[in-house]
Coordinates of C-alpha atoms in Angstrom, one line a residue:
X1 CA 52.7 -0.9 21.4
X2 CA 49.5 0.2 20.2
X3 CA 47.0 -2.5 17.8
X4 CA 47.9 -2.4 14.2
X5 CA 44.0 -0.1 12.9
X6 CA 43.6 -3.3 10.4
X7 CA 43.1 -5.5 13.2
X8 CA 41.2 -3.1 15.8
X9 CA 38.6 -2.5 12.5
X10 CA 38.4 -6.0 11.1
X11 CA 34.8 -6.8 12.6
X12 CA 33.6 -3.5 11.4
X13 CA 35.4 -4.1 7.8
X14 CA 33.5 -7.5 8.0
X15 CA 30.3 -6.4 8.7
X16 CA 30.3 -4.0 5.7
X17 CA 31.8 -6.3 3.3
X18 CA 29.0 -8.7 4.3
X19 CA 26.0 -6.0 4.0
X20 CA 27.5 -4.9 0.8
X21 CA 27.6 -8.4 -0.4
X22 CA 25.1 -10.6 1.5
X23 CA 27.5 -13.1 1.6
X24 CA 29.9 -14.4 4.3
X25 CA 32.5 -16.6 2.2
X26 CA 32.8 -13.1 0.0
X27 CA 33.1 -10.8 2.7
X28 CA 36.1 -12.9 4.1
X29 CA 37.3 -12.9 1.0
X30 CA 37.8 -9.4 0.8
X31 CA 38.5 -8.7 3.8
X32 CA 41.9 -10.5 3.9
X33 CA 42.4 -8.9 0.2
X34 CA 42.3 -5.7 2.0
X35 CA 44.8 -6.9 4.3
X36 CA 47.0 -7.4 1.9
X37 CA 47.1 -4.0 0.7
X38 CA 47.4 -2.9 4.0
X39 CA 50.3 -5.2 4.9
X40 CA 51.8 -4.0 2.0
X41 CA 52.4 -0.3 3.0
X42 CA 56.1 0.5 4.4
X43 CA 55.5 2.3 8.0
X44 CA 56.0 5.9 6.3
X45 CA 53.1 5.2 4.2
X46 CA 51.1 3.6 7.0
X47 CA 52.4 7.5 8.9
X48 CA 50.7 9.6 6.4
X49 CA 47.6 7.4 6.6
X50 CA 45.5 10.4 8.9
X51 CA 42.1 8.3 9.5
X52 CA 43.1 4.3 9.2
X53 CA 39.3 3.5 10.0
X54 CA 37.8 5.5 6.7
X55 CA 41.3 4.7 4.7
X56 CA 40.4 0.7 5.3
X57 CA 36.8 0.8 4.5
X58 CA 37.5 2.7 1.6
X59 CA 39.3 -0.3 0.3
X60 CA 36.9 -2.5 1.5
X61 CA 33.9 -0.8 -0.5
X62 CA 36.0 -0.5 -3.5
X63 CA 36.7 -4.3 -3.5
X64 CA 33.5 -5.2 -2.7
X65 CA 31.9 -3.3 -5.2
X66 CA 34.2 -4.9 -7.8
X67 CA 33.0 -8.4 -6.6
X68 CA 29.3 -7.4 -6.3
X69 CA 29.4 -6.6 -9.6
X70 CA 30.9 -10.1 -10.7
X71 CA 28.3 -11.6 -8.5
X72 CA 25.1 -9.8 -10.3
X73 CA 25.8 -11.5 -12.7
X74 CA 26.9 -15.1 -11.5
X75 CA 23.6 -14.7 -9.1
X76 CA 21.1 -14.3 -12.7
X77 CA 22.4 -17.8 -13.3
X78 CA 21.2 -19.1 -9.9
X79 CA 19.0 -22.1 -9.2
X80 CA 15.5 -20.4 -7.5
X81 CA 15.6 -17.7 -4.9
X82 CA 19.1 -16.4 -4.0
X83 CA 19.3 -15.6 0.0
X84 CA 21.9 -14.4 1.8
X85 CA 24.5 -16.1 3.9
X86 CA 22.7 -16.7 7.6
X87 CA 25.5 -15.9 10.3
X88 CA 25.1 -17.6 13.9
X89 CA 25.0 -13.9 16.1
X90 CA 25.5 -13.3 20.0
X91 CA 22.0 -11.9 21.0
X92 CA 24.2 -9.1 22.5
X93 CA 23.9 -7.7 18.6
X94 CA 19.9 -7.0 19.1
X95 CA 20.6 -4.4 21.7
X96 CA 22.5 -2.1 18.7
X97 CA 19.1 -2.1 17.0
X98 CA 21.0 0.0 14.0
X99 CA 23.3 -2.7 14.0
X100 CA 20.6 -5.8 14.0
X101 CA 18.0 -3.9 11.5
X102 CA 21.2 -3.1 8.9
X103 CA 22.3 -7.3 8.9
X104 CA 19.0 -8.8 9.2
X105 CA 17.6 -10.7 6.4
X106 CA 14.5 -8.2 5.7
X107 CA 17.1 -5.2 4.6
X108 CA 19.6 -7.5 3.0
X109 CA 17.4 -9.1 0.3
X110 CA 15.8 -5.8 0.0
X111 CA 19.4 -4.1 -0.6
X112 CA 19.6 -6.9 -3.2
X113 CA 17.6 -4.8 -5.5
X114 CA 20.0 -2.2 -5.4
X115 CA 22.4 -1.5 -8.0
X116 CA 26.2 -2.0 -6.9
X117 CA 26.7 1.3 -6.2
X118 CA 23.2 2.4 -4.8
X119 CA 24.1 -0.4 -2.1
X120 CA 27.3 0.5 -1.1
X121 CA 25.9 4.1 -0.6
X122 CA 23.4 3.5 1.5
X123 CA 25.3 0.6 3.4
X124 CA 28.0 3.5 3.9
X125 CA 25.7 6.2 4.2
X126 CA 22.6 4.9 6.4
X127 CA 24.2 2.0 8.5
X128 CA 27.5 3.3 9.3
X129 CA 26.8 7.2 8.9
X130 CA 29.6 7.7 6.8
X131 CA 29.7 11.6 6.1
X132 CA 29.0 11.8 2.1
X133 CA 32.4 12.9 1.4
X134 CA 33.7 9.8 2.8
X135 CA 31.3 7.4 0.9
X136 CA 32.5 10.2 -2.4
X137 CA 35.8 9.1 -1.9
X138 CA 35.0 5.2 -1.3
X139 CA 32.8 5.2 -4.5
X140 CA 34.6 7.0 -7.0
X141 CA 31.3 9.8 -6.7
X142 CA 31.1 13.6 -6.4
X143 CA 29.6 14.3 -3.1
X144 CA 26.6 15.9 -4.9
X145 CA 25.9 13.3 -6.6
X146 CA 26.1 10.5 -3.8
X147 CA 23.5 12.9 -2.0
X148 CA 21.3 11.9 -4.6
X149 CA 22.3 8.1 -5.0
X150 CA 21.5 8.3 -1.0
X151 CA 17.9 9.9 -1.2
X152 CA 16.8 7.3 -4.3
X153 CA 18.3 4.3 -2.6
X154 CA 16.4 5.2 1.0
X155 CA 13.6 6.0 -0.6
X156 CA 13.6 2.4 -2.3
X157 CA 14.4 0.4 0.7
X158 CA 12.1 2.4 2.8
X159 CA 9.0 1.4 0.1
X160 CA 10.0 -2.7 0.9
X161 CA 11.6 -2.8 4.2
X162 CA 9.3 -4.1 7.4
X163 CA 7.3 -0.9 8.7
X164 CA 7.6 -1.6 12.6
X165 CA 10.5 -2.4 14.7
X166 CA 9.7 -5.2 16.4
X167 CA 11.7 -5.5 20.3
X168 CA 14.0 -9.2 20.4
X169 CA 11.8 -10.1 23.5
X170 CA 8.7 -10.0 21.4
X171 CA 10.6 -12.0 17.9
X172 CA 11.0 -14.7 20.7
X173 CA 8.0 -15.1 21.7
X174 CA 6.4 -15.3 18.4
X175 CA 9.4 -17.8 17.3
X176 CA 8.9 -19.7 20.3
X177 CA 5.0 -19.9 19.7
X178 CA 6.3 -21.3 15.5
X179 CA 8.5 -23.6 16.5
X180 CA 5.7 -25.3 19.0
X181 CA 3.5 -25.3 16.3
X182 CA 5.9 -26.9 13.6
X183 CA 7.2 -29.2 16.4
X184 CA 3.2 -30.4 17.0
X185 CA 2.1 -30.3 13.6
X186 CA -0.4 -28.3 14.5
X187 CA -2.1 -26.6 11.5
X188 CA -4.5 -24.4 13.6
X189 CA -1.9 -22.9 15.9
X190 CA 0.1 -21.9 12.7
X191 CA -2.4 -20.3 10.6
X192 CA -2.6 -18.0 14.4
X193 CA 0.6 -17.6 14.5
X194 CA 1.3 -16.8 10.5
X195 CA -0.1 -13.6 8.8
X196 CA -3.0 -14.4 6.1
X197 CA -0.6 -13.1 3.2
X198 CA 2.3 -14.6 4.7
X199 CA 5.4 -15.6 2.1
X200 CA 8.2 -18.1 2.7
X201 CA 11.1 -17.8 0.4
X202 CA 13.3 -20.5 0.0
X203 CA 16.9 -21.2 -1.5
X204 CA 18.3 -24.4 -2.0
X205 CA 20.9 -23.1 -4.8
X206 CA 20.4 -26.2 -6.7
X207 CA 21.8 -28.5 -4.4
X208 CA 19.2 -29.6 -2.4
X209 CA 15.5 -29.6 -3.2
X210 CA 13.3 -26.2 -2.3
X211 CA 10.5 -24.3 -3.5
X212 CA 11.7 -22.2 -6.9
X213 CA 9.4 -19.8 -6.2
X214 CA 7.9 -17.8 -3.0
X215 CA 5.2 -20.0 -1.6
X216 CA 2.4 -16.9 -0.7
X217 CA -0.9 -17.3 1.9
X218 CA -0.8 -18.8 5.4
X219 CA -3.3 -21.8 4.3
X220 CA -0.4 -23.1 1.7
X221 CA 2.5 -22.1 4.3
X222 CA 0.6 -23.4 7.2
X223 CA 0.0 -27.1 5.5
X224 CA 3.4 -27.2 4.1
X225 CA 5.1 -26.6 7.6
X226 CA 2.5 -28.7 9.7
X227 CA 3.7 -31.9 7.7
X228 CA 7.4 -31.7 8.3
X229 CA 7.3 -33.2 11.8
X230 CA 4.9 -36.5 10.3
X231 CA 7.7 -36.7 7.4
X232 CA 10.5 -37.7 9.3
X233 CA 10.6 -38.8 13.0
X234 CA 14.4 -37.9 13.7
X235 CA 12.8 -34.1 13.4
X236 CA 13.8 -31.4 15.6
X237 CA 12.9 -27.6 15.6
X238 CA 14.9 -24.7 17.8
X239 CA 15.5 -21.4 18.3
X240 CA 19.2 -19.8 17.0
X241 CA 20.5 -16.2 16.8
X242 CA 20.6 -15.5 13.6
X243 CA 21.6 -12.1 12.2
X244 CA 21.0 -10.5 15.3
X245 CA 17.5 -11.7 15.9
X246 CA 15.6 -14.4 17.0
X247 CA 15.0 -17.3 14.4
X248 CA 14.2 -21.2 13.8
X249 CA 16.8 -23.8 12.8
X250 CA 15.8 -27.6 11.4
X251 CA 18.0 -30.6 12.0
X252 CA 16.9 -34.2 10.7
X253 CA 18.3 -37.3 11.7
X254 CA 20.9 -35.1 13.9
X255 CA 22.2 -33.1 10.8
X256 CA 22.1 -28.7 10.0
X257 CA 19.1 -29.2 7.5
X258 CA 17.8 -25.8 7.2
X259 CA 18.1 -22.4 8.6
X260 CA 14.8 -19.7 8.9
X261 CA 15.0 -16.5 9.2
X262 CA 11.4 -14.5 10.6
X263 CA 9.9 -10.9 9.8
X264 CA 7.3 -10.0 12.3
X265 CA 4.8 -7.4 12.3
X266 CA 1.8 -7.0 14.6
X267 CA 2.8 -10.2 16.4
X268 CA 2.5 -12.6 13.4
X269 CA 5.2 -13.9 10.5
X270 CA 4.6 -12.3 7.5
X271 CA 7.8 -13.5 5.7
X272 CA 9.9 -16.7 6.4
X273 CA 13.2 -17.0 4.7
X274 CA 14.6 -20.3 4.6
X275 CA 18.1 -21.1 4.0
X276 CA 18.5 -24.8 2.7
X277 CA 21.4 -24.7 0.8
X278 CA 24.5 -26.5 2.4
X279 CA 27.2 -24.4 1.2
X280 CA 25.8 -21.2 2.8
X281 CA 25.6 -22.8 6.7
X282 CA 29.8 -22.3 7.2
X283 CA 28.7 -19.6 9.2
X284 CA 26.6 -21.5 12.1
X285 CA 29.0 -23.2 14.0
X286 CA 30.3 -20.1 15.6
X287 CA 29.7 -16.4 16.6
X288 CA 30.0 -14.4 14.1
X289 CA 31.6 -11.0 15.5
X290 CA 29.8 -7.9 14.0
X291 CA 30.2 -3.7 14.7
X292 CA 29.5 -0.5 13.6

């Protein structure tokens, strides 16, 4: 008996639920909405389904574009910077560099400034290679016209997204030379390691305490990470998969305290994104599974 398509596609219906909506709790959400749509076809109707893969993320765009379109508008409302939902990854997802550069957190808050539709085409169109009549269909768009959705929405990301790919083996080893440096306290060693316009964003949602707005220059960052160590002895800095790359997580006193996620470029951070509040870390006690 051959594997029902819903369940053979479910990572990949994941994965662009969760680029499409930057969050994990929402992506779950509808993916198992989609399930039940699917579960509710009689076998003839699952028979004249020709291409279950593109039929399944066709509902899975439309629904997420429905909720991403709720959560414009719940996110204006938000207490400081909104981030999105860190997912603990298998380094295994680095060596699909499409894959690792299309969940990372560099592209997803840039996607962010999307409108709903601009980001499902280019989440359709330019991580999954959709052909445009495909993302037509899952849109509700004339082909014609998602050709020119595509071109303004790459265009957009491509004027805010890192310039250089950086290789996993060399995120690592300027993560590695961070976390020494926060560990130590060691001002000097962090202003090397951190790029002179260097910006950490931080989201606490309200919940627990974090900077409202980007903190901007390596002096300010620098002095504000070589003090957490003095703060509180029961401090302890390590490296985690996040999001398919290498990054930093924070535990005080034993507890999940804070998740960062690094953009490199030319062997320094240039942007820290740090994940403080509680009710987006569901995802970091297992691998998330992720595909293309």
């Amino acid at each position: 008996m051959s594997e029902d398509p819903f369940v053979a596609h479910r990572s990949l219906l994941f994965t662009v639920a969760y680029e499409m909506l930057g969050s994990a709790a929402d992506a779950e959400d509808v993916v198992q909405e989609a399930w039940l749509r699917w579960a509710d076809l009689d076998d003839a109707a699952r028979g004249r389904v020709l291409e279950p893969r593109a039929y399944l993320v066709r509902i899975v765009t439309r629904l997420a574009l429905n909720r991403l379109r709720t959560l414009a508008r719940r996110r204006e409302d938000y207490v400081g910077e909104w981030l999105p939902e860190p997912l603990l990854t298998s380094p295994d997802v680095a060596d699909d560099h499409e894959l690792a550069e299309s969940v990372s957190f560099a592209l997803l808050t840039v996607l962010e400034t999307l409108a709903p539709t601009e980001r499902a085409v280019f989440v359709l169109r330019e991580a999954f290679g959709a052909p445009y009549d495909e993302v037509a269909e899952a849109v509700g768009k004339s082909p014609a016209a998602v050709r020119q959705i595509a071109h303004r929405a790459r265009e957009h990301v491509a004027a805010r997204r890192p310039r250089h790919r950086v290789s996993p083996a060399e995120q690592a080893a300027v993560v590695d030379r961070f976390l020494a440096a926060v560990r130590g306290g060691d001002l000097q060693e962090l202003l090397d390691v951190l790029a002179p316009d260097v910006v950490i964003v931080a989201d606490g949602g309200g919940v627990v305490s974090a900077a409202l707005r980007p903190i901007v220059g390596s002096t300010k960052v620098a002095t504000f990470l070589s003090k957490l160590a003095e703060l509180n002895s029961a401090f302890e800095a390590a490296p985690v998969w996040l999001n398919g790359s290498p990054s930093a997580r924070v535990d005080l006193g034993g507890e999940l305290n804070t998740v960062m996620s690094l953009v490199i470029e030319d062997g320094r951070i240039s942007r820290i994104y740090a994940v403080r509040n509680p009710h987006k870390m569901s995802r970091l006690d297992a691998e998330t599974v992720l595909s293309r």
